[in-house]
């Protein structure tokens, strides 16, 4: 089943397609979303870039640490062409679900087949440290909205797209191998998407920990649900920027701390992304 419903009219995707084809002649099949403070893939070769503000229908990226720029090119000479979104749209910014899914809709209309999402998240495991990276194995949706399609069509049924495992096994394998080869410890766990924008109370953190959650964030879940419903292969990596639960009580955090730690952990994130993308299938499949 194609990742892109070909009838989808998406003016931003059309503008982007024109721009990308004019520069590099090849549309990206892999898209990466960089969350708060995460800096990676800055040197895409043969690529170009465009501000979100120059794309029709794109809301403004309002959150500090989110640049609001899309750039494209190859991250390795033999790797697939890749599109990188620096910053995303959150429900807590006051966006509706449609706006929060602006990037996913644009990627789908462009024919993107693989979606690699990154985010900053609070860790709930006492033995984890700020700067650790976590492969998202599963998620809990506590944002109060469901972005996946309400019912599976026969085609989706056949493809298993309504299934309970939206995180692509092959991508998880690529990232795990990349981590092993680079000697980077990669955690694996369950991510919960909360609405935010405030951080959690200790009671909430204890509740979440008890519920099987390892990392807490305010994004990603709707993007995963929608992209998966559209037939994309999806994977997500969290940068644990703070440990939200401590034996002694409240663990204060701030957006600045989140951005600073994510920046500091970006070299590891970069290594994993680059290595995994380099061995990703370069053709639509
Ligand atoms: N909670 C929710 N979202 C977050 C956190 C947190 O502790 N850290 C980074 N994003």
Coordinates of C-alpha atoms and ligand atoms in Angstrom, one line a residue:
X1 CA 0.0 0.0 0.0
X2 CA 1.4 3.4 -0.9
X3 CA 2.5 5.7 1.9
X4 CA 0.8 8.6 0.2
X5 CA -2.7 9.0 -0.8
X6 CA -2.0 10.4 -4.3
X7 CA -5.2 12.6 -4.1
X8 CA -3.9 14.5 -1.1
X9 CA -3.6 18.2 -2.0
X10 CA -1.0 19.8 0.2
X11 CA 0.2 23.2 -0.9
X12 CA 3.3 23.1 1.4
X13 CA 4.3 19.7 -0.1
X14 CA 3.9 21.1 -3.6
X15 CA 6.0 24.1 -2.8
X16 CA 8.6 21.9 -1.2
X17 CA 8.6 19.4 -4.0
X18 CA 9.3 22.1 -6.6
X19 CA 12.1 23.6 -4.5
X20 CA 13.7 20.2 -3.8
X21 CA 13.5 19.1 -7.4
X22 CA 15.0 22.4 -8.6
X23 CA 18.0 21.9 -6.3
X24 CA 18.7 18.2 -6.1
X25 CA 16.4 16.4 -8.6
X26 CA 15.5 13.7 -6.1
X27 CA 12.7 13.6 -3.5
X28 CA 13.5 12.4 0.0
X29 CA 12.1 9.1 1.2
X30 CA 13.2 9.5 4.7
X31 CA 12.2 12.3 7.0
X32 CA 13.6 13.2 10.4
X33 CA 12.0 15.5 13.0
X34 CA 14.4 17.0 15.5
X35 CA 12.8 17.8 18.8
X36 CA 13.6 20.5 21.4
X37 CA 17.3 21.4 21.4
X38 CA 18.4 18.5 19.3
X39 CA 21.0 19.5 16.7
X40 CA 21.9 16.9 14.1
X41 CA 22.5 16.4 10.4
X42 CA 23.5 20.0 10.0
X43 CA 25.7 19.3 6.9
X44 CA 23.3 17.6 4.5
X45 CA 25.2 17.5 1.2
X46 CA 23.8 19.0 -2.0
X47 CA 20.8 20.1 -0.1
X48 CA 18.8 23.3 0.5
X49 CA 16.5 24.6 3.2
X50 CA 13.4 26.5 3.6
X51 CA 11.8 28.2 6.7
X52 CA 8.5 26.9 7.9
X53 CA 7.2 30.5 7.5
X54 CA 7.8 30.3 3.7
X55 CA 5.6 27.2 3.3
X56 CA 1.9 27.7 2.7
X57 CA -0.3 26.6 5.6
X58 CA 2.6 26.0 8.0
X59 CA 2.0 27.5 11.5
X60 CA 4.9 29.4 13.1
X61 CA 7.3 27.4 15.3
X62 CA 7.0 29.2 18.6
X63 CA 8.9 27.0 21.0
X64 CA 12.4 28.0 22.0
X65 CA 15.0 25.5 20.7
X66 CA 12.9 24.8 17.6
X67 CA 14.4 26.5 14.6
X68 CA 11.4 26.1 12.2
X69 CA 13.5 25.1 9.2
X70 CA 13.3 22.2 6.8
X71 CA 16.5 21.1 5.1
X72 CA 17.3 18.3 2.7
X73 CA 20.1 16.4 1.0
X74 CA 22.1 13.2 1.7
X75 CA 23.6 12.6 5.1
X76 CA 26.0 10.0 3.5
X77 CA 27.1 9.7 -0.1
X78 CA 25.4 6.3 -0.6
X79 CA 22.5 6.9 1.8
X80 CA 19.0 7.8 0.8
X81 CA 17.9 11.4 0.3
X82 CA 16.6 12.8 3.6
X83 CA 14.4 15.6 4.7
X84 CA 15.1 17.1 8.2
X85 CA 12.5 19.2 10.1
X86 CA 14.1 21.3 12.8
X87 CA 11.2 21.8 15.2
X88 CA 7.6 20.6 15.4
X89 CA 4.2 21.8 16.3
X90 CA 2.7 20.8 19.7
X91 CA -0.8 20.7 21.0
X92 CA 0.3 22.7 24.0
X93 CA 1.1 25.7 21.8
X94 CA -2.6 25.9 21.2
X95 CA -2.5 24.1 17.9
X96 CA -5.4 21.8 16.9
X97 CA -4.6 18.3 15.9
X98 CA -4.5 19.2 12.2
X99 CA -1.8 21.9 12.8
X100 CA 0.1 19.6 15.1
X101 CA 0.2 17.1 12.2
X102 CA 1.4 19.7 9.6
X103 CA 4.7 18.0 9.2
X104 CA 3.3 14.5 8.8
X105 CA 0.7 15.6 6.3
X106 CA 3.4 17.4 4.3
X107 CA 5.7 14.4 4.4
X108 CA 3.0 12.0 3.3
X109 CA 2.0 14.2 0.4
X110 CA 5.6 14.4 -0.6
X111 CA 5.9 10.6 -0.7
X112 CA 8.1 10.2 2.4
X113 CA 8.1 6.5 3.3
X114 CA 10.2 6.5 6.5
X115 CA 9.7 8.8 9.4
X116 CA 12.3 9.1 12.2
X117 CA 11.1 11.2 15.1
X118 CA 13.2 12.6 17.9
X119 CA 12.1 14.3 21.1
X120 CA 13.2 15.5 24.5
X121 CA 11.7 13.6 27.4
X122 CA 11.8 13.3 31.1
X123 CA 13.1 9.9 32.4
X124 CA 11.3 8.0 35.1
X125 CA 14.0 5.4 35.8
X126 CA 16.2 6.3 38.8
X127 CA 19.2 4.7 37.2
X128 CA 19.0 6.7 34.0
X129 CA 20.9 9.9 33.5
X130 CA 20.3 13.2 31.7
X131 CA 21.7 12.8 28.2
X132 CA 20.8 9.1 27.8
X133 CA 19.1 8.2 24.6
X134 CA 16.0 5.9 24.5
X135 CA 14.6 4.0 21.6
X136 CA 10.8 4.2 21.9
X137 CA 9.5 0.6 22.0
X138 CA 5.8 1.6 22.6
X139 CA 3.8 4.5 23.8
X140 CA 0.9 5.6 25.9
X141 CA -1.4 8.3 24.6
X142 CA -2.5 10.6 27.4
X143 CA -3.0 13.7 25.2
X144 CA -6.8 13.2 24.9
X145 CA -6.8 13.0 21.1
X146 CA -6.3 10.1 18.8
X147 CA -4.5 10.9 15.6
X148 CA -4.7 7.5 13.9
X149 CA -7.5 6.7 11.7
X150 CA -10.7 5.7 13.6
X151 CA -11.3 2.5 11.7
X152 CA -9.1 0.3 9.6
X153 CA -10.0 -0.1 5.9
X154 CA -9.7 -3.6 4.4
X155 CA -6.4 -2.5 2.9
X156 CA -5.1 -1.3 6.2
X157 CA -6.4 -4.5 7.8
X158 CA -4.5 -6.5 5.3
X159 CA -1.3 -4.5 5.9
X160 CA -1.8 -4.8 9.7
X161 CA -1.8 -1.0 9.9
X162 CA -4.3 -0.8 12.7
X163 CA -2.1 -3.1 14.6
X164 CA -0.7 -2.4 18.0
X165 CA 2.9 -2.1 17.1
X166 CA 3.5 1.2 15.3
X167 CA 7.3 1.3 15.8
X168 CA 9.1 -0.3 12.8
X169 CA 11.2 -3.3 13.8
X170 CA 13.8 -2.8 11.0
X171 CA 14.4 0.8 12.0
X172 CA 14.7 -0.2 15.7
X173 CA 17.3 -2.8 14.7
X174 CA 19.3 -0.2 12.6
X175 CA 19.4 2.2 15.5
X176 CA 20.3 -0.5 18.0
X177 CA 23.1 -1.8 15.9
X178 CA 24.3 1.8 15.3
X179 CA 24.4 2.3 19.0
X180 CA 26.3 -1.0 19.6
X181 CA 28.8 -0.3 17.0
X182 CA 29.5 3.3 18.3
X183 CA 29.6 2.2 21.9
X184 CA 26.6 4.4 22.8
X185 CA 24.3 3.1 25.5
X186 CA 20.8 3.0 24.1
X187 CA 17.9 2.6 26.5
X188 CA 14.6 1.2 25.4
X189 CA 11.3 2.0 26.8
X190 CA 7.7 3.2 26.8
X191 CA 7.1 6.9 26.0
X192 CA 4.0 8.7 27.3
X193 CA 2.6 11.7 25.4
X194 CA 1.1 14.2 27.8
X195 CA -0.5 17.5 26.7
X196 CA 1.7 19.8 28.8
X197 CA 3.0 22.4 28.8
X198 CA 3.7 22.2 32.5
X199 CA 5.9 19.4 33.7
X200 CA 4.4 16.7 35.9
X201 CA 3.7 16.6 39.6
X202 CA 5.4 13.9 41.7
X203 CA 2.1 12.1 42.0
X204 CA 1.7 12.0 38.2
X205 CA 5.3 10.7 37.8
X206 CA 4.7 7.9 40.3
X207 CA 1.4 7.0 38.6
X208 CA 3.2 7.0 35.2
X209 CA 6.1 4.9 36.5
X210 CA 3.6 2.4 38.0
X211 CA 1.8 2.3 34.7
X212 CA 4.9 1.0 32.9
X213 CA 6.1 4.4 31.5
X214 CA 9.8 5.0 31.1
X215 CA 9.9 8.5 29.6
X216 CA 7.5 11.5 29.6
X217 CA 7.0 14.0 26.8
X218 CA 4.6 16.3 25.1
X219 CA 4.8 15.3 21.4
X220 CA 5.5 12.4 19.0
X221 CA 2.5 10.2 19.8
X222 CA 0.0 11.9 17.4
X223 CA 2.7 12.0 14.7
X224 CA 3.4 8.3 15.1
X225 CA -0.3 7.4 15.1
X226 CA -1.0 9.4 11.9
X227 CA 2.1 8.4 10.0
X228 CA 1.5 4.8 10.9
X229 CA -2.1 5.0 9.7
X230 CA -0.8 6.5 6.4
X231 CA 1.5 3.5 5.9
X232 CA 4.8 5.1 6.8
X233 CA 7.5 3.1 8.7
X234 CA 8.0 5.0 11.9
X235 CA 10.7 5.0 14.6
X236 CA 11.3 7.4 17.5
X237 CA 14.3 8.3 19.7
X238 CA 14.0 10.2 23.0
X239 CA 16.7 12.2 24.5
X240 CA 16.3 11.9 28.3
X241 CA 16.9 15.5 29.3
X242 CA 16.0 15.2 33.0
X243 CA 15.1 12.6 35.5
X244 CA 11.6 13.4 36.7
X245 CA 11.4 11.2 39.7
X246 CA 13.8 10.9 42.6
X247 CA 13.6 9.0 45.9
X248 CA 13.7 12.3 47.8
X249 CA 10.8 14.1 46.0
X250 CA 10.2 16.6 43.4
X251 CA 12.7 17.0 40.6
X252 CA 12.4 20.5 39.2
X253 CA 13.1 21.0 35.6
X254 CA 12.8 23.9 33.1
X255 CA 12.6 24.2 29.3
X256 CA 16.1 25.8 29.3
X257 CA 17.5 22.7 31.1
X258 CA 15.7 20.5 28.6
X259 CA 17.2 22.4 25.6
X260 CA 20.7 22.5 27.1
X261 CA 20.9 18.8 27.8
X262 CA 19.4 17.9 24.4
X263 CA 22.1 20.1 22.8
X264 CA 24.8 18.4 24.8
X265 CA 23.5 14.9 23.8
X266 CA 23.1 15.8 20.2
X267 CA 26.5 14.3 19.2
X268 CA 25.3 10.8 20.2
X269 CA 21.9 11.4 18.5
X270 CA 23.7 12.5 15.4
X271 CA 25.9 9.4 15.4
X272 CA 22.8 7.1 15.6
X273 CA 20.7 8.9 13.1
X274 CA 23.5 9.1 10.6
X275 CA 24.5 5.4 10.9
X276 CA 20.9 4.2 10.7
X277 CA 19.9 6.4 7.8
X278 CA 23.1 5.4 5.9
X279 CA 21.8 1.7 5.8
X280 CA 18.2 2.5 5.3
X281 CA 16.6 1.3 2.0
X282 CA 17.1 4.1 -0.5
X283 CA 14.2 3.2 -2.7
X284 CA 10.5 3.3 -1.9
X285 CA 9.5 -0.2 -0.8
Ligands
LIG1 N1 8.1 16.0 31.2 C1 7.4 16.2 30.0 N2 8.0 16.6 28.9 C2 9.4 16.7 28.9 C3 10.1 16.5 30.1 C4 9.4 16.1 31.3 O1 10.0 15.9 32.4 N3 11.4 16.7 29.8 C5 11.5 17.0 28.5 N4 10.2 17.0 28.0

